[in-house]
Every structure is written in C-alpha cells, then in structure tokens.
Amino acid sequence: MERRVEVFFYGLFMDADALREKGLHPTNGPPASVDGMALHLGARATLAPESGGRVHGMLMSLTHAEVDRLYAEPSVAAYRPEPVLARLADGGSVAALCFNLPALPDGVQSNSDYAAKLRTVAKRLGLPESYVERIGSDSK
C-alpha cells in the first residue's frame, strides 16, 4: 500500500467529492487553518504570505501518485508544494503540503464565478461563516 501524505486544500479541491470524481481516493480530514497566509482569487485560488493572515480549508490525505495526477492537470500545473502547519479546531497541528503558485499573477484578476462556487463549498464544509462571507470580497 502506497504511503499517503497530508495536503491542506483551500480552494475547490477541498471538496472531497470533487476529488473522487477525478478518480482520487482522499481521506476526509478535518477542517483546518493556516496562519500567515492570505487567499488570492484569480483564474483559481492561491495563497500568499501575509502577516496576520489566516486561511481556512480542509486537511486530506492522498497518495503521492494521486497528488502528482491532480497537479498534472493543465489548470493547476504551475502550482508548487509548500510545507505548512495546519491548525486543527482541537488545538492540535499537522504538517501538510499546500499547493500554491510560485508568484501571484500580474495585474488585477477577478473571478466572481469561482468565488461563488468556493463560498458554496466552504459553507457546506462548515468553515467559519465570517471567513466564508469574505471569500471574493477581500481576497486579493
């Protein structure tokens, strides 16, 4: 059996059902947050360092092969893994991978359709309401 790795998802991939539709077998993890980061929306979501920032999402485990297959898709192929410390509601923390763009895209981008889908997923997953309401409004 192939070893699994923890991944912190903060965009539409935090929907385990969407990952299953892609033929992956994520283990449903708990909601988690990562401090020192901010959500930025463009064509898709990415995170960038921001002092005092906090991003909410879901922690899941996938095999290395599944991670490779997921991030081979053209729409996310530029994303690179970064280590993060995902904080859990019970006060614990888990080391995880988090996939982000190496640099924010130039120019102001807006994607109200993506933001609306992300708010729907985040609400369904039980992420904090104050966070869900801000998705797309103060996301860079």
Short mmCIF file of N, CA and C in Angstrom, two decimals:
data_model
loop_
_atom_site.label_atom_id
_atom_site.label_comp_id
_atom_site.label_asym_id
_atom_site.label_seq_id
_atom_site.Cartn_x
_atom_site.Cartn_y
_atom_site.Cartn_z
N MET A 1 0.85 -1.18 0.00
CA MET A 1 0.00 0.00 0.00
C MET A 1 0.89 1.24 0.00
N GLU A 2 0.60 2.16 -0.90
CA GLU A 2 1.39 3.38 -1.02
C GLU A 2 1.13 4.32 0.14
N ARG A 3 2.19 4.93 0.62
CA ARG A 3 2.08 5.88 1.72
C ARG A 3 1.26 7.10 1.29
N ARG A 4 0.54 7.66 2.25
CA ARG A 4 -0.29 8.83 2.00
C ARG A 4 0.36 10.05 2.63
N VAL A 5 0.10 11.21 2.04
CA VAL A 5 0.62 12.47 2.57
C VAL A 5 -0.54 13.40 2.86
N GLU A 6 -0.36 14.22 3.89
CA GLU A 6 -1.38 15.20 4.26
C GLU A 6 -1.28 16.40 3.34
N VAL A 7 -2.42 16.87 2.87
CA VAL A 7 -2.48 18.04 1.99
C VAL A 7 -3.54 18.99 2.55
N PHE A 8 -3.19 20.27 2.64
CA PHE A 8 -4.14 21.30 3.05
C PHE A 8 -4.72 21.91 1.78
N PHE A 9 -6.04 21.76 1.61
CA PHE A 9 -6.74 22.33 0.45
C PHE A 9 -7.55 23.53 0.90
N TYR A 10 -7.53 24.60 0.12
CA TYR A 10 -8.20 25.86 0.47
C TYR A 10 -9.09 26.36 -0.66
N GLY A 11 -9.02 25.75 -1.82
CA GLY A 11 -9.84 26.13 -2.97
C GLY A 11 -10.88 25.05 -3.24
N LEU A 12 -11.32 24.94 -4.47
CA LEU A 12 -12.37 23.97 -4.80
C LEU A 12 -11.94 22.53 -4.58
N PHE A 13 -10.63 22.25 -4.53
CA PHE A 13 -10.17 20.89 -4.26
C PHE A 13 -10.45 20.46 -2.82
N MET A 14 -10.88 21.38 -1.94
CA MET A 14 -11.19 20.96 -0.57
C MET A 14 -12.51 20.18 -0.51
N ASP A 15 -13.19 20.05 -1.64
CA ASP A 15 -14.40 19.24 -1.74
C ASP A 15 -13.98 17.81 -2.09
N ALA A 16 -14.02 16.93 -1.10
CA ALA A 16 -13.58 15.54 -1.31
C ALA A 16 -14.37 14.86 -2.42
N ASP A 17 -15.65 15.19 -2.56
CA ASP A 17 -16.45 14.59 -3.63
C ASP A 17 -15.91 14.98 -5.01
N ALA A 18 -15.45 16.22 -5.15
CA ALA A 18 -14.88 16.65 -6.43
C ALA A 18 -13.60 15.87 -6.73
N LEU A 19 -12.81 15.59 -5.69
CA LEU A 19 -11.59 14.80 -5.90
C LEU A 19 -11.95 13.36 -6.28
N ARG A 20 -12.98 12.82 -5.66
CA ARG A 20 -13.41 11.46 -6.00
C ARG A 20 -13.89 11.39 -7.45
N GLU A 21 -14.55 12.46 -7.93
CA GLU A 21 -15.00 12.49 -9.32
C GLU A 21 -13.81 12.46 -10.28
N LYS A 22 -12.64 12.86 -9.80
CA LYS A 22 -11.42 12.82 -10.61
C LYS A 22 -10.71 11.47 -10.49
N GLY A 23 -11.34 10.53 -9.77
CA GLY A 23 -10.76 9.20 -9.62
C GLY A 23 -9.78 9.07 -8.46
N LEU A 24 -9.73 10.07 -7.59
CA LEU A 24 -8.84 10.03 -6.44
C LEU A 24 -9.59 9.46 -5.23
N HIS A 25 -8.83 9.08 -4.22
CA HIS A 25 -9.42 8.48 -3.02
C HIS A 25 -8.93 9.21 -1.77
N PRO A 26 -9.38 10.47 -1.60
CA PRO A 26 -8.92 11.22 -0.43
C PRO A 26 -9.55 10.69 0.85
N THR A 27 -8.80 10.76 1.92
CA THR A 27 -9.42 10.50 3.22
C THR A 27 -9.93 11.84 3.70
N ASN A 28 -11.17 11.86 4.10
CA ASN A 28 -11.77 13.10 4.59
C ASN A 28 -11.11 13.49 5.89
N GLY A 29 -10.48 14.63 5.88
CA GLY A 29 -9.85 15.13 7.08
C GLY A 29 -10.68 16.22 7.70
N PRO A 30 -10.19 16.74 8.78
CA PRO A 30 -10.92 17.79 9.48
C PRO A 30 -10.70 19.15 8.84
N PRO A 31 -11.58 20.10 9.17
CA PRO A 31 -11.31 21.48 8.80
C PRO A 31 -10.01 21.92 9.50
N ALA A 32 -9.30 22.81 8.88
CA ALA A 32 -8.03 23.30 9.44
C ALA A 32 -7.82 24.73 8.97
N SER A 33 -6.84 25.38 9.56
CA SER A 33 -6.47 26.73 9.11
C SER A 33 -4.96 26.84 9.07
N VAL A 34 -4.49 27.77 8.28
CA VAL A 34 -3.06 28.05 8.17
C VAL A 34 -2.86 29.54 8.42
N ASP A 35 -2.02 29.84 9.40
CA ASP A 35 -1.74 31.23 9.75
C ASP A 35 -0.65 31.80 8.86
N GLY A 36 -0.66 33.13 8.73
CA GLY A 36 0.38 33.82 7.98
C GLY A 36 0.19 33.79 6.47
N MET A 37 -0.99 33.42 6.02
CA MET A 37 -1.29 33.35 4.59
C MET A 37 -2.59 34.08 4.30
N ALA A 38 -2.75 34.51 3.05
CA ALA A 38 -3.99 35.15 2.60
C ALA A 38 -4.44 34.49 1.30
N LEU A 39 -5.74 34.38 1.14
CA LEU A 39 -6.35 33.82 -0.07
C LEU A 39 -6.36 34.87 -1.16
N HIS A 40 -5.93 34.49 -2.35
CA HIS A 40 -5.96 35.36 -3.53
C HIS A 40 -6.72 34.62 -4.62
N LEU A 41 -7.72 35.28 -5.20
CA LEU A 41 -8.51 34.68 -6.26
C LEU A 41 -8.19 35.33 -7.59
N GLY A 42 -7.99 34.49 -8.56
CA GLY A 42 -7.81 34.91 -9.94
C GLY A 42 -8.53 33.88 -10.78
N ALA A 43 -7.85 33.32 -11.76
CA ALA A 43 -8.45 32.23 -12.52
C ALA A 43 -8.82 31.09 -11.59
N ARG A 44 -7.98 30.88 -10.56
CA ARG A 44 -8.21 29.90 -9.50
C ARG A 44 -7.77 30.56 -8.20
N ALA A 45 -7.77 29.80 -7.13
CA ALA A 45 -7.31 30.32 -5.83
C ALA A 45 -5.83 30.00 -5.64
N THR A 46 -5.14 30.86 -4.91
CA THR A 46 -3.79 30.59 -4.45
C THR A 46 -3.60 31.30 -3.12
N LEU A 47 -2.58 30.93 -2.41
CA LEU A 47 -2.25 31.59 -1.16
C LEU A 47 -0.93 32.32 -1.31
N ALA A 48 -0.79 33.39 -0.54
CA ALA A 48 0.47 34.13 -0.49
C ALA A 48 0.69 34.56 0.95
N PRO A 49 1.96 34.67 1.35
CA PRO A 49 2.23 35.10 2.72
C PRO A 49 1.63 36.46 3.03
N GLU A 50 1.07 36.57 4.23
CA GLU A 50 0.54 37.84 4.71
C GLU A 50 0.58 37.83 6.23
N SER A 51 1.29 38.78 6.78
CA SER A 51 1.39 38.87 8.23
C SER A 51 -0.01 39.04 8.84
N GLY A 52 -0.33 38.20 9.80
CA GLY A 52 -1.63 38.27 10.45
C GLY A 52 -2.75 37.58 9.70
N GLY A 53 -2.46 37.05 8.52
CA GLY A 53 -3.49 36.38 7.72
C GLY A 53 -3.81 34.99 8.25
N ARG A 54 -4.97 34.50 7.89
CA ARG A 54 -5.37 33.13 8.23
C ARG A 54 -6.30 32.64 7.13
N VAL A 55 -6.01 31.45 6.64
CA VAL A 55 -6.82 30.83 5.60
C VAL A 55 -7.41 29.54 6.15
N HIS A 56 -8.66 29.30 5.85
CA HIS A 56 -9.35 28.08 6.30
C HIS A 56 -9.51 27.13 5.13
N GLY A 57 -9.52 25.85 5.43
CA GLY A 57 -9.69 24.84 4.40
C GLY A 57 -9.85 23.47 5.03
N MET A 58 -9.50 22.45 4.26
CA MET A 58 -9.66 21.07 4.71
C MET A 58 -8.33 20.34 4.58
N LEU A 59 -8.09 19.49 5.56
CA LEU A 59 -6.92 18.63 5.55
C LEU A 59 -7.35 17.27 5.04
N MET A 60 -6.64 16.73 4.05
CA MET A 60 -6.94 15.40 3.50
C MET A 60 -5.64 14.69 3.22
N SER A 61 -5.73 13.38 3.11
CA SER A 61 -4.53 12.65 2.71
C SER A 61 -4.78 11.98 1.36
N LEU A 62 -3.73 12.00 0.57
CA LEU A 62 -3.72 11.38 -0.76
C LEU A 62 -2.41 10.63 -0.91
N THR A 63 -2.36 9.69 -1.85
CA THR A 63 -1.08 9.05 -2.15
C THR A 63 -0.24 10.02 -2.98
N HIS A 64 1.04 9.76 -3.02
CA HIS A 64 1.92 10.59 -3.85
C HIS A 64 1.48 10.56 -5.31
N ALA A 65 1.09 9.38 -5.79
CA ALA A 65 0.64 9.26 -7.18
C ALA A 65 -0.61 10.10 -7.43
N GLU A 66 -1.53 10.12 -6.46
CA GLU A 66 -2.74 10.92 -6.62
C GLU A 66 -2.43 12.41 -6.64
N VAL A 67 -1.51 12.84 -5.78
CA VAL A 67 -1.10 14.25 -5.77
C VAL A 67 -0.49 14.61 -7.12
N ASP A 68 0.40 13.75 -7.61
CA ASP A 68 1.02 14.00 -8.92
C ASP A 68 -0.01 14.09 -10.02
N ARG A 69 -0.98 13.19 -10.01
CA ARG A 69 -2.02 13.19 -11.05
C ARG A 69 -2.89 14.44 -10.95
N LEU A 70 -3.27 14.83 -9.74
CA LEU A 70 -4.11 16.00 -9.55
C LEU A 70 -3.42 17.26 -10.06
N TYR A 71 -2.16 17.44 -9.72
CA TYR A 71 -1.46 18.67 -10.10
C TYR A 71 -0.79 18.59 -11.47
N ALA A 72 -1.06 17.53 -12.20
CA ALA A 72 -0.64 17.46 -13.60
C ALA A 72 -1.69 18.09 -14.52
N GLU A 73 -2.89 18.34 -13.98
CA GLU A 73 -3.95 18.96 -14.78
C GLU A 73 -3.47 20.34 -15.24
N PRO A 74 -3.72 20.69 -16.50
CA PRO A 74 -3.21 21.97 -17.04
C PRO A 74 -3.59 23.20 -16.22
N SER A 75 -4.78 23.22 -15.63
CA SER A 75 -5.23 24.41 -14.91
C SER A 75 -4.47 24.64 -13.60
N VAL A 76 -3.78 23.61 -13.09
CA VAL A 76 -3.05 23.74 -11.83
C VAL A 76 -1.59 23.27 -11.93
N ALA A 77 -1.12 23.04 -13.13
CA ALA A 77 0.23 22.51 -13.32
C ALA A 77 1.32 23.46 -12.81
N ALA A 78 1.04 24.75 -12.74
CA ALA A 78 2.03 25.72 -12.27
C ALA A 78 2.13 25.76 -10.74
N TYR A 79 1.20 25.13 -10.05
CA TYR A 79 1.21 25.14 -8.58
C TYR A 79 2.35 24.28 -8.06
N ARG A 80 2.96 24.72 -6.96
CA ARG A 80 4.08 24.01 -6.36
C ARG A 80 3.79 23.73 -4.89
N PRO A 81 4.29 22.59 -4.39
CA PRO A 81 4.04 22.25 -2.99
C PRO A 81 4.89 23.08 -2.04
N GLU A 82 4.28 23.49 -0.95
CA GLU A 82 4.97 24.21 0.11
C GLU A 82 4.55 23.57 1.44
N PRO A 83 5.46 23.47 2.40
CA PRO A 83 5.08 22.93 3.70
C PRO A 83 4.33 23.97 4.52
N VAL A 84 3.29 23.53 5.21
CA VAL A 84 2.53 24.41 6.11
C VAL A 84 2.24 23.64 7.39
N LEU A 85 1.90 24.39 8.42
CA LEU A 85 1.43 23.80 9.66
C LEU A 85 -0.06 24.09 9.74
N ALA A 86 -0.86 23.05 9.54
CA ALA A 86 -2.31 23.19 9.56
C ALA A 86 -2.80 23.06 10.99
N ARG A 87 -3.52 24.07 11.45
CA ARG A 87 -4.04 24.08 12.82
C ARG A 87 -5.46 23.51 12.83
N LEU A 88 -5.69 22.62 13.79
CA LEU A 88 -6.98 21.96 13.92
C LEU A 88 -7.81 22.64 15.00
N ALA A 89 -9.11 22.43 14.97
CA ALA A 89 -10.02 23.06 15.93
C ALA A 89 -9.72 22.65 17.37
N ASP A 90 -9.19 21.44 17.57
CA ASP A 90 -8.91 20.97 18.93
C ASP A 90 -7.59 21.52 19.48
N GLY A 91 -6.93 22.40 18.72
CA GLY A 91 -5.68 22.99 19.17
C GLY A 91 -4.45 22.27 18.67
N GLY A 92 -4.63 21.09 18.09
CA GLY A 92 -3.50 20.35 17.54
C GLY A 92 -3.06 20.94 16.21
N SER A 93 -1.97 20.43 15.69
CA SER A 93 -1.50 20.87 14.38
C SER A 93 -0.92 19.69 13.63
N VAL A 94 -0.92 19.79 12.30
CA VAL A 94 -0.45 18.74 11.43
C VAL A 94 0.41 19.37 10.34
N ALA A 95 1.58 18.82 10.12
CA ALA A 95 2.42 19.25 8.99
C ALA A 95 1.77 18.73 7.71
N ALA A 96 1.66 19.61 6.72
CA ALA A 96 0.99 19.23 5.47
C ALA A 96 1.63 19.95 4.30
N LEU A 97 1.34 19.44 3.11
CA LEU A 97 1.69 20.14 1.88
C LEU A 97 0.55 21.07 1.51
N CYS A 98 0.88 22.18 0.89
CA CYS A 98 -0.11 23.12 0.41
C CYS A 98 0.38 23.60 -0.94
N PHE A 99 -0.44 23.48 -1.97
CA PHE A 99 -0.01 23.82 -3.32
C PHE A 99 -0.42 25.25 -3.66
N ASN A 100 0.58 26.04 -4.09
CA ASN A 100 0.38 27.46 -4.40
C ASN A 100 1.14 27.83 -5.66
N LEU A 101 0.73 28.93 -6.26
CA LEU A 101 1.50 29.48 -7.36
C LEU A 101 2.80 30.06 -6.80
N PRO A 102 3.91 29.93 -7.52
CA PRO A 102 5.18 30.47 -7.02
C PRO A 102 5.19 32.00 -6.92
N ALA A 103 4.36 32.65 -7.70
CA ALA A 103 4.21 34.11 -7.64
C ALA A 103 2.78 34.45 -8.03
N LEU A 104 2.27 35.53 -7.45
CA LEU A 104 0.93 35.97 -7.81
C LEU A 104 0.92 36.46 -9.25
N PRO A 105 -0.15 36.19 -9.98
CA PRO A 105 -0.25 36.68 -11.36
C PRO A 105 -0.20 38.20 -11.40
N ASP A 106 0.40 38.74 -12.46
CA ASP A 106 0.44 40.19 -12.65
C ASP A 106 -0.96 40.72 -12.96
N GLY A 107 -1.22 41.92 -12.52
CA GLY A 107 -2.50 42.57 -12.83
C GLY A 107 -3.61 42.10 -11.91
N VAL A 108 -4.63 42.88 -11.85
CA VAL A 108 -5.79 42.56 -11.02
C VAL A 108 -6.65 41.56 -11.77
N GLN A 109 -6.98 40.48 -11.09
CA GLN A 109 -7.85 39.48 -11.69
C GLN A 109 -9.10 39.36 -10.83
N SER A 110 -10.16 38.97 -11.44
CA SER A 110 -11.40 38.77 -10.71
C SER A 110 -12.08 37.55 -11.29
N ASN A 111 -12.67 36.77 -10.44
CA ASN A 111 -13.37 35.59 -10.90
C ASN A 111 -14.57 35.36 -9.98
N SER A 112 -15.64 36.11 -10.24
CA SER A 112 -16.81 36.04 -9.37
C SER A 112 -17.46 34.66 -9.40
N ASP A 113 -17.38 33.94 -10.53
CA ASP A 113 -17.94 32.60 -10.63
C ASP A 113 -17.20 31.64 -9.70
N TYR A 114 -15.86 31.70 -9.74
CA TYR A 114 -15.05 30.85 -8.87
C TYR A 114 -15.33 31.20 -7.41
N ALA A 115 -15.38 32.48 -7.08
CA ALA A 115 -15.63 32.92 -5.70
C ALA A 115 -16.97 32.39 -5.20
N ALA A 116 -18.00 32.45 -6.03
CA ALA A 116 -19.32 31.96 -5.63
C ALA A 116 -19.29 30.45 -5.37
N LYS A 117 -18.62 29.69 -6.25
CA LYS A 117 -18.50 28.25 -6.05
C LYS A 117 -17.72 27.94 -4.78
N LEU A 118 -16.65 28.70 -4.54
CA LEU A 118 -15.83 28.48 -3.36
C LEU A 118 -16.61 28.79 -2.07
N ARG A 119 -17.41 29.86 -2.09
CA ARG A 119 -18.24 30.18 -0.92
C ARG A 119 -19.23 29.04 -0.64
N THR A 120 -19.82 28.48 -1.68
CA THR A 120 -20.78 27.39 -1.53
C THR A 120 -20.11 26.17 -0.91
N VAL A 121 -18.95 25.80 -1.42
CA VAL A 121 -18.22 24.65 -0.88
C VAL A 121 -17.80 24.91 0.56
N ALA A 122 -17.24 26.09 0.83
CA ALA A 122 -16.76 26.43 2.17
C ALA A 122 -17.90 26.40 3.19
N LYS A 123 -19.05 26.90 2.79
CA LYS A 123 -20.21 26.90 3.69
C LYS A 123 -20.67 25.47 3.96
N ARG A 124 -20.76 24.67 2.91
CA ARG A 124 -21.19 23.27 3.06
C ARG A 124 -20.24 22.49 3.96
N LEU A 125 -18.95 22.82 3.91
CA LEU A 125 -17.96 22.12 4.73
C LEU A 125 -17.88 22.64 6.15
N GLY A 126 -18.63 23.69 6.44
CA GLY A 126 -18.68 24.20 7.80
C GLY A 126 -17.53 25.11 8.20
N LEU A 127 -16.89 25.74 7.21
CA LEU A 127 -15.84 26.69 7.55
C LEU A 127 -16.48 27.91 8.23
N PRO A 128 -15.71 28.65 9.02
CA PRO A 128 -16.30 29.79 9.75
C PRO A 128 -17.06 30.74 8.83
N GLU A 129 -18.27 31.09 9.26
CA GLU A 129 -19.14 31.95 8.45
C GLU A 129 -18.48 33.28 8.12
N SER A 130 -17.76 33.87 9.08
CA SER A 130 -17.11 35.16 8.82
C SER A 130 -16.06 35.02 7.70
N TYR A 131 -15.41 33.88 7.63
CA TYR A 131 -14.44 33.62 6.57
C TYR A 131 -15.16 33.42 5.23
N VAL A 132 -16.21 32.61 5.24
CA VAL A 132 -16.96 32.32 4.01
C VAL A 132 -17.48 33.61 3.38
N GLU A 133 -18.00 34.52 4.21
CA GLU A 133 -18.56 35.77 3.71
C GLU A 133 -17.51 36.64 3.02
N ARG A 134 -16.26 36.52 3.46
CA ARG A 134 -15.19 37.36 2.89
C ARG A 134 -14.62 36.82 1.59
N ILE A 135 -14.87 35.56 1.26
CA ILE A 135 -14.30 34.97 0.05
C ILE A 135 -14.76 35.77 -1.16
N GLY A 136 -13.83 36.28 -1.89
CA GLY A 136 -14.14 37.05 -3.09
C GLY A 136 -14.27 38.54 -2.83
N SER A 137 -14.56 38.93 -1.59
CA SER A 137 -14.71 40.35 -1.32
C SER A 137 -13.39 40.99 -0.87
N ASP A 138 -12.65 40.28 0.00
CA ASP A 138 -11.35 40.83 0.38
C ASP A 138 -10.21 39.94 -0.08
N SER A 139 -10.54 38.86 -0.85
CA SER A 139 -9.48 38.08 -1.44
C SER A 139 -8.80 38.94 -2.47
N LYS A 140 -7.49 38.88 -2.48
CA LYS A 140 -6.73 39.77 -3.36
C LYS A 140 -6.90 39.37 -4.81
#
